Coordinates of C-alpha atoms and ligand atoms in Angstrom, one line a residue:
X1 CA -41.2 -50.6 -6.2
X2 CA -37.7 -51.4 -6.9
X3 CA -35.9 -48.0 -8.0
X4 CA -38.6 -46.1 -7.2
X5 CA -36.8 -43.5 -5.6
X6 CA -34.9 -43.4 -9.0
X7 CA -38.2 -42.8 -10.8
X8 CA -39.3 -40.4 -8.0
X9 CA -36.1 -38.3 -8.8
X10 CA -36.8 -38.1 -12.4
X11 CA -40.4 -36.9 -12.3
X12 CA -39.2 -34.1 -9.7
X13 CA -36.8 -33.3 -12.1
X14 CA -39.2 -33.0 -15.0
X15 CA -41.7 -30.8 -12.3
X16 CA -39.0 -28.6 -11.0
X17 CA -38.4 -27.7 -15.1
X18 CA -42.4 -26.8 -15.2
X19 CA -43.4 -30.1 -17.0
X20 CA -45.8 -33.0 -15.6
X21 CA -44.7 -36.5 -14.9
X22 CA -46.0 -39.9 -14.1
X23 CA -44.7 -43.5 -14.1
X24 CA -47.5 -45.7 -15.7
X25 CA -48.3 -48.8 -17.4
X26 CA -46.3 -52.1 -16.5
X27 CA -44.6 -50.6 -13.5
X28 CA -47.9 -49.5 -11.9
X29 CA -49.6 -52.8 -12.6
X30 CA -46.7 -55.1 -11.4
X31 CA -46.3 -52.4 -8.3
X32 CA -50.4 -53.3 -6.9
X33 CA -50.1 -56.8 -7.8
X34 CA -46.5 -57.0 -5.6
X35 CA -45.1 -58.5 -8.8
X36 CA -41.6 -57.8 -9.5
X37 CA -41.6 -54.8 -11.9
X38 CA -40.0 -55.0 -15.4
X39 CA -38.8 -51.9 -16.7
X40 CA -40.3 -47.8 -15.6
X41 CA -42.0 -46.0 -18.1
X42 CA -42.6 -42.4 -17.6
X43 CA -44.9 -40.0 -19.6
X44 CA -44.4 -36.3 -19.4
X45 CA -45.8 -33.4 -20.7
X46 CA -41.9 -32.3 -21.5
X47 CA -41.3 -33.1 -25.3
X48 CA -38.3 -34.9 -25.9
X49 CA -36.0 -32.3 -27.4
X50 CA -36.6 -30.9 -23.7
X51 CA -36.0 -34.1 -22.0
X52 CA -33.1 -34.5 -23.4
X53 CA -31.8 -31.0 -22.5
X54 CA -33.0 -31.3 -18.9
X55 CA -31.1 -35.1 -18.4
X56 CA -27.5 -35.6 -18.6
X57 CA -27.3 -39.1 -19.8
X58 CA -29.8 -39.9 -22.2
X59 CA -30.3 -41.9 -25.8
X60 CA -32.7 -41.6 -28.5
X61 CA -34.9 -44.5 -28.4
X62 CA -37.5 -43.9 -30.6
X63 CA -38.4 -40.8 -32.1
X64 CA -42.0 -42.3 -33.4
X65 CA -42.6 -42.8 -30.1
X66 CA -41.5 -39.8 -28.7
X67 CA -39.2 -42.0 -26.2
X68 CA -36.3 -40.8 -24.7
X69 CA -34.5 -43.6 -22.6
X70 CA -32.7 -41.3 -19.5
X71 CA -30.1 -42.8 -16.9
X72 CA -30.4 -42.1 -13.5
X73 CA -27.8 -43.5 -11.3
X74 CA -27.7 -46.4 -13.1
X75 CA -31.1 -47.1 -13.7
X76 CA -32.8 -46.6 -17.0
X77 CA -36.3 -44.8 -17.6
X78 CA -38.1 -44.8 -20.6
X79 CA -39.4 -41.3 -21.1
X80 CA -42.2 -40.8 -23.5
X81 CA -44.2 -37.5 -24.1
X82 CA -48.0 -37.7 -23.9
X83 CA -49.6 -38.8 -26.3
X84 CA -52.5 -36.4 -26.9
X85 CA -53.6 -33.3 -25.2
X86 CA -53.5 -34.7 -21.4
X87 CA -52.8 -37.8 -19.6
X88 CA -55.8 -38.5 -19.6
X89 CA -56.3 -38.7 -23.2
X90 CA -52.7 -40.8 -23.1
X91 CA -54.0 -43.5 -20.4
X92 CA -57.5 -44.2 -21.9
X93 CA -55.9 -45.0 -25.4
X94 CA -53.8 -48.2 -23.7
X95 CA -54.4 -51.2 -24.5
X96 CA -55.7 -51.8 -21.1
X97 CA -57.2 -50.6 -18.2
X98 CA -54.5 -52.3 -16.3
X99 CA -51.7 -50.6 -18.0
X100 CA -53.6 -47.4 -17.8
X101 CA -52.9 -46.4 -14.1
X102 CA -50.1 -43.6 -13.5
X103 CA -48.8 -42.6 -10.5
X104 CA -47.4 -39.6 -9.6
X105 CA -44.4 -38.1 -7.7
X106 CA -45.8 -38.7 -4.6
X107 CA -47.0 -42.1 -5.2
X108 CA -50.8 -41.2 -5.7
X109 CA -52.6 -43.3 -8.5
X110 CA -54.4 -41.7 -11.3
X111 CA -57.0 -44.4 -12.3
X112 CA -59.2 -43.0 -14.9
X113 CA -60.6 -46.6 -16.1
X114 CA -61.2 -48.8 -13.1
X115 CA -57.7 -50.0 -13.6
X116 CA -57.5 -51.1 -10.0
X117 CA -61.1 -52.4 -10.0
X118 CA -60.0 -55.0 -12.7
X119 CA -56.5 -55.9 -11.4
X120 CA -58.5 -56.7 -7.9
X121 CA -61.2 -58.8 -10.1
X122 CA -58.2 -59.8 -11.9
X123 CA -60.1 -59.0 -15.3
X124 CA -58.3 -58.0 -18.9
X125 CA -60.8 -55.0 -20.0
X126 CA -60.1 -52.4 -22.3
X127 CA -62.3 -49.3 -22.5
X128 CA -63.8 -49.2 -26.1
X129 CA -62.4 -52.9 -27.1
X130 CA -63.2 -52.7 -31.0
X131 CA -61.3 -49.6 -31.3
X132 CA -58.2 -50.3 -29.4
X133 CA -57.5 -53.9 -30.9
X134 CA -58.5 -52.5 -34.4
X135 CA -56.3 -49.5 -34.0
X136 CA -53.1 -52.1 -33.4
X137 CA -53.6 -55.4 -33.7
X138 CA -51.2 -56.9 -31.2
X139 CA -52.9 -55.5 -28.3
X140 CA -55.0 -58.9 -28.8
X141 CA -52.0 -60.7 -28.6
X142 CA -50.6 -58.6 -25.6
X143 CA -54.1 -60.1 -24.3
X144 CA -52.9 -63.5 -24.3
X145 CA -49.6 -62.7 -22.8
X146 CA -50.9 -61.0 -19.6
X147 CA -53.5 -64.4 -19.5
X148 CA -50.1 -66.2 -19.5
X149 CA -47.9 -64.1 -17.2
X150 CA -51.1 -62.8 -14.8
X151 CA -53.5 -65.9 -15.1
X152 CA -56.5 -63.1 -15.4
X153 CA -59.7 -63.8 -17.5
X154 CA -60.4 -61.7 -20.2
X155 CA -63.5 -59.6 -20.6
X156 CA -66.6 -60.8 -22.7
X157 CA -66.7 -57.8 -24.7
X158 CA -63.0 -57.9 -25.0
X159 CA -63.3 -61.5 -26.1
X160 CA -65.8 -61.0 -28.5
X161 CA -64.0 -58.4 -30.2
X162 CA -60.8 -60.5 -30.9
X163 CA -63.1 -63.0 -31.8
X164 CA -64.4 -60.6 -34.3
X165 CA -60.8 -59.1 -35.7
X166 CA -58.4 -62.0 -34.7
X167 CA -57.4 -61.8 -38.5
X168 CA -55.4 -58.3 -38.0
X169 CA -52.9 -60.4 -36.2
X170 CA -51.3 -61.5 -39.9
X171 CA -50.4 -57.5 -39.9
X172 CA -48.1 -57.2 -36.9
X173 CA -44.2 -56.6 -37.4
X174 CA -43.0 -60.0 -36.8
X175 CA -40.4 -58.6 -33.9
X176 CA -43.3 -57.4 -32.0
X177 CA -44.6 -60.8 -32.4
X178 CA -41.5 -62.4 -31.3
X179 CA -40.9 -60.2 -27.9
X180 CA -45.2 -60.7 -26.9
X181 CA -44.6 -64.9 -27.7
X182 CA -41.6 -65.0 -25.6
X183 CA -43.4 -63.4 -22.5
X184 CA -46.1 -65.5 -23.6
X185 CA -44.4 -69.0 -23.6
X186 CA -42.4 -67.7 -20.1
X187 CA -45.7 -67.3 -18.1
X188 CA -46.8 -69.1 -15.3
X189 CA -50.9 -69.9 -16.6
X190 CA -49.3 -70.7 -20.1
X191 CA -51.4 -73.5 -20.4
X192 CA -54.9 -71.2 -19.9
X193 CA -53.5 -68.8 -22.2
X194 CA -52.6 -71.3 -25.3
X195 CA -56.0 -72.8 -24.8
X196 CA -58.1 -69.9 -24.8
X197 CA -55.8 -68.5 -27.7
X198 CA -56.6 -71.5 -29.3
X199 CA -60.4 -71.1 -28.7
X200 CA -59.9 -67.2 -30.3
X201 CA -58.3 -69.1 -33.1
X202 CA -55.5 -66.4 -32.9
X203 CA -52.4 -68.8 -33.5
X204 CA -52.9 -69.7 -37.2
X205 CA -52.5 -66.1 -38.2
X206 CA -49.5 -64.7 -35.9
X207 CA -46.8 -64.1 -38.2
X208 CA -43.6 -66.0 -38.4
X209 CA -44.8 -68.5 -35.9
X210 CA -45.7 -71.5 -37.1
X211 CA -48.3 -73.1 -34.5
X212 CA -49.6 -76.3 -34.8
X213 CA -52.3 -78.0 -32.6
X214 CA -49.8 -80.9 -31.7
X215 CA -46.8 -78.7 -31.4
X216 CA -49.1 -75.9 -28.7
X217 CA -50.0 -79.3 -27.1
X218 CA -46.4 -80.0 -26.1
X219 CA -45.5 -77.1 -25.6
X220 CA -48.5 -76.7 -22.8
X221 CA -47.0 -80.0 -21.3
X222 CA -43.9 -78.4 -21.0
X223 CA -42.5 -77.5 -17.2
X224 CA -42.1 -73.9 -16.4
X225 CA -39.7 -71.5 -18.6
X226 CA -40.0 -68.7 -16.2
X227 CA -35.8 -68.0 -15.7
X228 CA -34.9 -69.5 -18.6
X229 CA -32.7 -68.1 -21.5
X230 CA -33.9 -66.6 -24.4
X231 CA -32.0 -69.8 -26.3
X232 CA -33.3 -72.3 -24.1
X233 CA -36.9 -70.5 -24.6
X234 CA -36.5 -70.6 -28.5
X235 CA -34.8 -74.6 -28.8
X236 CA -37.8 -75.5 -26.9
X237 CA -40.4 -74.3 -29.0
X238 CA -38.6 -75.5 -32.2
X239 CA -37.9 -79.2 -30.3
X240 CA -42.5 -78.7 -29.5
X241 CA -43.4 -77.7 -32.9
X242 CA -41.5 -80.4 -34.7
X243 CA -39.0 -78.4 -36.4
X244 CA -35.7 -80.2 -38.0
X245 CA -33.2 -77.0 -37.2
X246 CA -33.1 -73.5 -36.3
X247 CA -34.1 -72.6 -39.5
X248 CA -38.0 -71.4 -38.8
X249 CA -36.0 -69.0 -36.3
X250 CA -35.3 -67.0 -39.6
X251 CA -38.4 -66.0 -40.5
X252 CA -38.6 -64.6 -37.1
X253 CA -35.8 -62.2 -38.1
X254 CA -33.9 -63.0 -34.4
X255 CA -30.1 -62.9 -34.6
X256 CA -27.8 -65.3 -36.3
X257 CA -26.3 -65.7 -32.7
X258 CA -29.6 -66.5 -31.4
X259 CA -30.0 -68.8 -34.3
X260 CA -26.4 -70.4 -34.5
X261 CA -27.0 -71.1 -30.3
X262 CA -30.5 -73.2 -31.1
X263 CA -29.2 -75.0 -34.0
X264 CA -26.5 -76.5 -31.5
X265 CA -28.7 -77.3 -28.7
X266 CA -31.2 -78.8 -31.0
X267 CA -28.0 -81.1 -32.5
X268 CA -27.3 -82.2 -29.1
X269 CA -30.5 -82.3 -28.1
X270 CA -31.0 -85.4 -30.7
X271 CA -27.9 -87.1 -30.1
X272 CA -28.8 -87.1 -26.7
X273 CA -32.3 -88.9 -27.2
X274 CA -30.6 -91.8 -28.6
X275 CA -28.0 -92.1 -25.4
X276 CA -26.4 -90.3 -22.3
X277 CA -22.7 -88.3 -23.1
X278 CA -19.6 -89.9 -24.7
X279 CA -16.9 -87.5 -23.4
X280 CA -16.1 -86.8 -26.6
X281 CA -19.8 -85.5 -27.6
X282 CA -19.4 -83.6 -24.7
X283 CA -16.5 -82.2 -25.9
X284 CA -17.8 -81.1 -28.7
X285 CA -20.9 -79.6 -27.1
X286 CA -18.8 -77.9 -24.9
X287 CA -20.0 -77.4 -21.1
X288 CA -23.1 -74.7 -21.3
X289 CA -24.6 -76.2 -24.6
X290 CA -24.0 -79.6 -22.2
X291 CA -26.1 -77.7 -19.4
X292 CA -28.3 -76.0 -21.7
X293 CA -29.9 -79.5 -23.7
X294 CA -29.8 -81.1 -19.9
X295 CA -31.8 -78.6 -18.5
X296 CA -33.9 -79.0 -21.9
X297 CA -34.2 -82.6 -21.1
X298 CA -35.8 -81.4 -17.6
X299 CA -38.4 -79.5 -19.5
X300 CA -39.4 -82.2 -21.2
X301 CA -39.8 -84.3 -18.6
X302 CA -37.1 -87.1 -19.6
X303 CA -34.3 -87.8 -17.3
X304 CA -31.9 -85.3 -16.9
X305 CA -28.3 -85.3 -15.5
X306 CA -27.5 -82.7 -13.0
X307 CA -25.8 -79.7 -13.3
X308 CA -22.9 -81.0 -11.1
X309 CA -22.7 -83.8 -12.7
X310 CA -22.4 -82.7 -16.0
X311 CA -19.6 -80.2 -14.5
X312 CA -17.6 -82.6 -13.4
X313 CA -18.0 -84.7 -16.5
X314 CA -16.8 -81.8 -18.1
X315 CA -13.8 -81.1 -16.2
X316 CA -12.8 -84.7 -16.1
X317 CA -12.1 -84.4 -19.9
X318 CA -8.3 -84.7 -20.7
X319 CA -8.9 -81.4 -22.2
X320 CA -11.4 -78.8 -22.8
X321 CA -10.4 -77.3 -26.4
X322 CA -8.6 -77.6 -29.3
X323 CA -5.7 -75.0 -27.6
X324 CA -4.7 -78.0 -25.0
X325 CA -3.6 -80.1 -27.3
X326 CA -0.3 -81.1 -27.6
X327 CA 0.5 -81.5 -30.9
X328 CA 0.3 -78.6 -33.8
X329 CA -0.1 -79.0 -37.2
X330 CA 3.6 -77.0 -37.0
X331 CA 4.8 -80.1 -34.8
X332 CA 4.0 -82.2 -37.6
X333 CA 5.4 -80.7 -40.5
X334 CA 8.6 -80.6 -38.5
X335 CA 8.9 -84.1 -37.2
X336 CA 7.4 -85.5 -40.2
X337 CA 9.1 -83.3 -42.9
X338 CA 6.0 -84.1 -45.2
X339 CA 4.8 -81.5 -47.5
X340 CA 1.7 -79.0 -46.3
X341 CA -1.6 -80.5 -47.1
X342 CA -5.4 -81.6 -45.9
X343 CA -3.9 -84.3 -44.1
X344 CA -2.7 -81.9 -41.3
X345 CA -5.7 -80.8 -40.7
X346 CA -6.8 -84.8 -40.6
X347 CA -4.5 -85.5 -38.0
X348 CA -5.2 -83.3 -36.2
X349 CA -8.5 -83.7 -36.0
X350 CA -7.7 -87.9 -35.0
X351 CA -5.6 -86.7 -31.9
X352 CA -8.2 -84.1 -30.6
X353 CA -10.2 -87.4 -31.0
X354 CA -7.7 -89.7 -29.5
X355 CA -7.2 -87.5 -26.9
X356 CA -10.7 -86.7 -25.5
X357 CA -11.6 -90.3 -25.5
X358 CA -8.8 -91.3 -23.4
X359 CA -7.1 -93.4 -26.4
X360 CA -3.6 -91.8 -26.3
X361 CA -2.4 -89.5 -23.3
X362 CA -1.9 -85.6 -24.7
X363 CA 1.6 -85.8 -25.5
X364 CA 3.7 -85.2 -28.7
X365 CA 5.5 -88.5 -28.9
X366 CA 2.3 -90.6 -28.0
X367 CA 0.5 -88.5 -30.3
X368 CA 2.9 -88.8 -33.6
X369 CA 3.1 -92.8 -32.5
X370 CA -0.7 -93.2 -32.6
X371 CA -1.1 -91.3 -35.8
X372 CA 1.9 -93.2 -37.4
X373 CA -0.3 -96.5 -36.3
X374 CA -3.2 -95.5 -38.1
X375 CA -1.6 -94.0 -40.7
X376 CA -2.5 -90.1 -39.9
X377 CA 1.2 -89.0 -40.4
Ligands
ATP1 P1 -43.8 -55.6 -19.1 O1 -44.0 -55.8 -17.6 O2 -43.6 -56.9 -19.8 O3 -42.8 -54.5 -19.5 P2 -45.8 -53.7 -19.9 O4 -47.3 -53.7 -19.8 O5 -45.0 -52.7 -19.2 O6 -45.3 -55.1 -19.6 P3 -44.6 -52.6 -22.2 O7 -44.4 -53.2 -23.6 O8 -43.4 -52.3 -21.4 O9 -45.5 -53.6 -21.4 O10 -45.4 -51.3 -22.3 C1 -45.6 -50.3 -21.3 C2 -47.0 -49.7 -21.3 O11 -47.3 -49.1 -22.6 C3 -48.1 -50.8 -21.1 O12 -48.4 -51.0 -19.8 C4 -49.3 -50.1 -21.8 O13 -49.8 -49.1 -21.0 C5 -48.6 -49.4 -23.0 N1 -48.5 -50.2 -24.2 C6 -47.5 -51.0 -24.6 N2 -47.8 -51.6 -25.8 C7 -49.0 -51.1 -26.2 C8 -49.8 -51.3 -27.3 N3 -49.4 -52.1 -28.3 N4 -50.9 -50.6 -27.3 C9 -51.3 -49.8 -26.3 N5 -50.6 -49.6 -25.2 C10 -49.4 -50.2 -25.1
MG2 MG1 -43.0 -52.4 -19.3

């Protein structure tokens, strides 16, 4: 496991100060199915007031949680106090028995559940279904995202229950929502995973996605996101489900960056249905929007440029931003002696546009001749 001996020093820690310590969940999982492994959680009987006393560099992640996240050259744990009397108690209330194994310092595997059984038989169980899905709803949803990144079946009983409760799902916090779909829609069997959550009927009620049969259709058609951004991740599902802008992003509370980033893409995206680059749409995508809608283009399966070609259209631009120009709006005051007014900001505008498109070289006295032509200055 990668940082292991990280982990390993951070449990000894926590035993040489008389607590108990385990890394479980995820890391355990993705560690017997020689997965990469995501992130180290750590349970420990220490309660986090003591965790942060024992740890020099550590942050208060969530106190509802009991999580402490500790830094250990370099590497960040999450440290959580049991939840319960025992570890035991703590593993066999996850959501499932593949998330339940721990193991300890000396890389022995606490498997109270048949964790390991399932993860060979490659089976999504969870011990006393009805309660755990009940008890949080988005375990079910979790269920569909380990389909999606493990391509494992899920178990009858399991499957019967969501069945059952699949309308608890309108009740989960939509950023829990929105971190699940995003490993969801990243997996490799994505395709199994929106069919069967299809089948469960789970996608009309997740809220602040809006799922429609047509738009989980393309977006099942879609090649791989695995590697992708988080933007490129989020302009594709909008471009699948039909949506105009960015807007639906808002309802899934994610951050006007996030938001401002898709609603460029998505412009871009358009313009670039209709016909290949002008260099001065180009410009005005500016290179890694360029990249991005490309690589979107890819996705979709429509012809894409490549990387290196885009590059050099980029660099092949007379110039790159607004700075490289020229002429100033100073320039013109001064050679034109006109008052201050909207029409600077015009003219402007025309020689960025002159400029980019190869119309007039990037010089002050071809600039003020062209605008004088066309009546800019
Ligand atoms: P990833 O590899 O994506 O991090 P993960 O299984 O580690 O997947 P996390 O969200 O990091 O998922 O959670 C860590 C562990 O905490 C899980 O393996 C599971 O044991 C437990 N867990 C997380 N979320 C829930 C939940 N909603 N209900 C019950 N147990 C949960
Ligand atoms: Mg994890």
């Amino acid at each position: 496991m990668q940082h292991w001996q990280e982990a390993q020093a951070v449990i000894q820690t926590l035993k040489t100060n008389g607590y108990e310590a385990y890394v479980v969940g995820g890391a355990v999982r993705d560690l017997l199915l020689q997965r990469p492994v995501a992130d180290i959680d750590i349970v420990t009987t220490a309660k986090p007031n003591d965790v942060s006393q024992i740890f020099s560099s550590v942050h208060q992640l969530n106190t509802e949680h009991q999580t402490i996240l500790v830094k250990v050259k370099g590497i960040l744990f999450e440290v959580t106090t049991i939840k319960g009397s025992s570890l035991e108690e703590d593993l066999k209330a996850r959501d499932l028995t593949i998330n339940s194994l721990a193991l300890n310092e000396k890389e022995e595997l606490v498997d109270l559940v048949n964790g390991k059984q399932d993860l060979s038989l490659k089976l999504l169980r969870s011990v006393e279904p009805e309660r755990r899905m009940t008890e949080d709803p988005l375990r079910m949803l979790r269920v569909f995202r380990f389909v999606s990144e493990l391509g494992f079946v899920i178990d009858e009983q399991l499957l019967n229950t969501i069945n059952k409760h699949r309308g608890a799902v309108k009740e989960i916090a939509i950023e829990r929502v929105v971190k699940e779909w995003l490993k969801l829609i990243k997996g490799s069997y994505r395709n199994d995973s929106l069919t069967l959550m299809q089948k469960a009927k789970l996608h009309h009620s997740l809220p602040g996605l809006r799922l429609t049969s047509i738009g989980i259709q393309k977006l099942s058609m879609l090649r791989s996101l695995a590697g992708q951004s988080e933007i490129v991740c989020w302009t594709a599902y909008c471009i699948c489900m039909g949506h105009e802008d960015e807007k639906p992003l808002k309802r899934l509370a994610l951050s006007n960056q996030i938001q401002r980033a898709v609603k460029l893409r998505m412009k871009f995206y358009k313009l670039r249905l209709e016909k290949s680059w002008t260099p001065f749409e180009l410009y005005n995508a500016t290179l890694n929007v360029a990249l991005d809608v490309e690589n979107l283009r890819f996705l979709f399966n429509l012809t894409s440029i490549s990387k290196d070609n885009v590059s050099s259209m980029w660099t092949s631009l007379p110039i790159q931003s607004r700075t490289e120009l020229a002429i100033t709006g100073s320039d013109l005051l001064r050679i034109t002696r006109k008052e201050q007014g909207p029409w600077i900001r015009d003219a402007l505008n025309q020689a960025e546009r002159l400029v980019v498109t190869g119309e007039c070289p990037n010089s002050i006295e071809d600039l003020i001749k062209a605008l004088r032509r066309c009546e800019q200055c």
